Amino acid sequence: MVREERIAHIAKHAAEQGLARLMMRLPATRATIRAAAASQSHLYELCGTYGEACSVLDRMRKDISADPAIIAEYEIICAEIETDVSRILLGDR
């Protein structure tokens, strides 16, 4: 039970970080993204995925031994999630 609560806490933290980062990266969505994430569980989960990907990317960028190809891959993943979120908010899923 404690492990499940810890996992839920980590997931919520990643989602909140991802949501905050998305609001910075997509300023035109700031007025709607928080409300949409609160009412659409798939969007909230996508925020979590974005938060986790951004955290990994940040760590790799600081690590001089990180593989540049993997860094580029994470940059693409983050950009694709930003595009997906924009489409969801526009109703284009």
mmCIF file of C-alpha atoms in Angstrom, residues 3-92:
data_model
loop_
_atom_site.group_PDB
_atom_site.id
_atom_site.type_symbol
_atom_site.label_atom_id
_atom_site.label_comp_id
_atom_site.label_asym_id
_atom_site.label_seq_id
_atom_site.Cartn_x
_atom_site.Cartn_y
_atom_site.Cartn_z
ATOM 1 C CA ARG A 3 4.587 1.632 -2.346
ATOM 2 C CA GLU A 4 1.445 2.358 -4.377
ATOM 3 C CA GLU A 5 0.978 5.668 -2.591
ATOM 4 C CA ARG A 6 4.613 6.576 -3.274
ATOM 5 C CA ILE A 7 4.233 5.732 -6.965
ATOM 6 C CA ALA A 8 1.042 7.808 -7.157
ATOM 7 C CA HIS A 9 2.850 10.721 -5.475
ATOM 8 C CA ILE A 10 5.746 10.511 -7.945
ATOM 9 C CA ALA A 11 3.350 10.351 -10.900
ATOM 10 C CA LYS A 12 1.419 13.375 -9.614
ATOM 11 C CA HIS A 13 4.653 15.310 -9.111
ATOM 12 C CA ALA A 14 5.804 14.496 -12.672
ATOM 13 C CA ALA A 15 2.419 15.521 -14.056
ATOM 14 C CA GLU A 16 2.466 18.846 -12.200
ATOM 15 C CA GLN A 17 6.027 19.533 -13.358
ATOM 16 C CA GLY A 18 5.103 18.573 -16.897
ATOM 17 C CA LEU A 19 2.037 20.790 -16.803
ATOM 18 C CA ALA A 20 4.104 23.741 -15.575
ATOM 19 C CA ARG A 21 6.730 23.169 -18.272
ATOM 20 C CA LEU A 22 4.073 22.861 -20.966
ATOM 21 C CA MET A 23 2.499 26.132 -19.846
ATOM 22 C CA MET A 24 5.908 27.797 -20.234
ATOM 23 C CA ARG A 25 6.616 26.179 -23.608
ATOM 24 C CA LEU A 26 3.110 26.787 -24.966
ATOM 25 C CA PRO A 27 2.158 30.204 -23.598
ATOM 26 C CA ALA A 28 -0.940 30.489 -25.789
ATOM 27 C CA THR A 29 -2.404 27.505 -23.905
ATOM 28 C CA ARG A 30 -1.868 28.801 -20.390
ATOM 29 C CA ALA A 31 -5.479 29.880 -20.029
ATOM 30 C CA THR A 32 -6.854 26.471 -20.980
ATOM 31 C CA ILE A 33 -4.255 23.796 -20.360
ATOM 32 C CA ARG A 34 -4.662 23.554 -16.584
ATOM 33 C CA ALA A 35 -8.447 23.219 -16.836
ATOM 34 C CA ALA A 36 -8.147 20.709 -19.664
ATOM 35 C CA ALA A 37 -5.594 18.619 -17.747
ATOM 36 C CA ALA A 38 -7.913 18.613 -14.721
ATOM 37 C CA SER A 39 -10.851 17.321 -16.754
ATOM 38 C CA GLN A 40 -9.075 15.024 -19.226
ATOM 39 C CA SER A 41 -7.145 12.200 -17.573
ATOM 40 C CA HIS A 42 -5.289 11.321 -20.787
ATOM 41 C CA LEU A 43 -3.976 14.886 -21.020
ATOM 42 C CA TYR A 44 -2.934 14.833 -17.357
ATOM 43 C CA GLU A 45 -1.080 11.556 -17.962
ATOM 44 C CA LEU A 46 0.588 13.093 -21.019
ATOM 45 C CA CYS A 47 1.744 15.964 -18.794
ATOM 46 C CA GLY A 48 3.337 13.361 -16.539
ATOM 47 C CA THR A 49 5.102 11.735 -19.461
ATOM 48 C CA TYR A 50 6.326 15.155 -20.580
ATOM 49 C CA GLY A 51 7.555 15.982 -17.080
ATOM 50 C CA GLU A 52 9.495 12.729 -16.870
ATOM 51 C CA ALA A 53 10.993 13.150 -20.354
ATOM 52 C CA CYS A 54 12.056 16.718 -19.596
ATOM 53 C CA SER A 55 13.672 15.661 -16.324
ATOM 54 C CA VAL A 56 15.676 12.946 -18.068
ATOM 55 C CA LEU A 57 16.654 15.397 -20.806
ATOM 56 C CA ASP A 58 17.805 17.964 -18.252
ATOM 57 C CA ARG A 59 19.978 15.386 -16.480
ATOM 58 C CA MET A 60 21.490 14.131 -19.732
ATOM 59 C CA ARG A 61 22.312 17.637 -20.911
ATOM 60 C CA LYS A 62 24.331 18.146 -17.707
ATOM 61 C CA ASP A 63 26.139 14.807 -18.079
ATOM 62 C CA ILE A 64 29.174 15.245 -20.328
ATOM 63 C CA SER A 65 29.275 11.483 -20.930
ATOM 64 C CA ALA A 66 25.671 11.348 -22.201
ATOM 65 C CA ASP A 67 25.166 10.053 -25.717
ATOM 66 C CA PRO A 68 24.251 12.987 -28.019
ATOM 67 C CA ALA A 69 21.995 10.692 -30.057
ATOM 68 C CA ILE A 70 19.918 9.876 -26.988
ATOM 69 C CA ILE A 71 19.751 13.553 -26.050
ATOM 70 C CA ALA A 72 18.474 14.322 -29.559
ATOM 71 C CA GLU A 73 15.919 11.526 -29.224
ATOM 72 C CA TYR A 74 14.586 12.975 -25.964
ATOM 73 C CA GLU A 75 14.425 16.442 -27.545
ATOM 74 C CA ILE A 76 12.263 14.949 -30.307
ATOM 75 C CA ILE A 77 10.068 13.151 -27.779
ATOM 76 C CA CYS A 78 9.498 16.385 -25.857
ATOM 77 C CA ALA A 79 8.695 18.309 -29.035
ATOM 78 C CA GLU A 80 6.253 15.600 -30.144
ATOM 79 C CA ILE A 81 4.469 15.712 -26.801
ATOM 80 C CA GLU A 82 4.179 19.500 -27.096
ATOM 81 C CA THR A 83 2.600 19.006 -30.534
ATOM 82 C CA ASP A 84 0.244 16.335 -29.189
ATOM 83 C CA VAL A 85 -0.874 18.609 -26.345
ATOM 84 C CA SER A 86 -1.503 21.470 -28.770
ATOM 85 C CA ARG A 87 -3.612 19.166 -30.943
ATOM 86 C CA ILE A 88 -5.587 17.917 -27.962
ATOM 87 C CA LEU A 89 -6.306 21.473 -26.850
ATOM 88 C CA LEU A 90 -7.412 22.370 -30.378
ATOM 89 C CA GLY A 91 -9.629 19.317 -30.484
ATOM 90 C CA ASP A 92 -7.639 17.637 -33.279
#
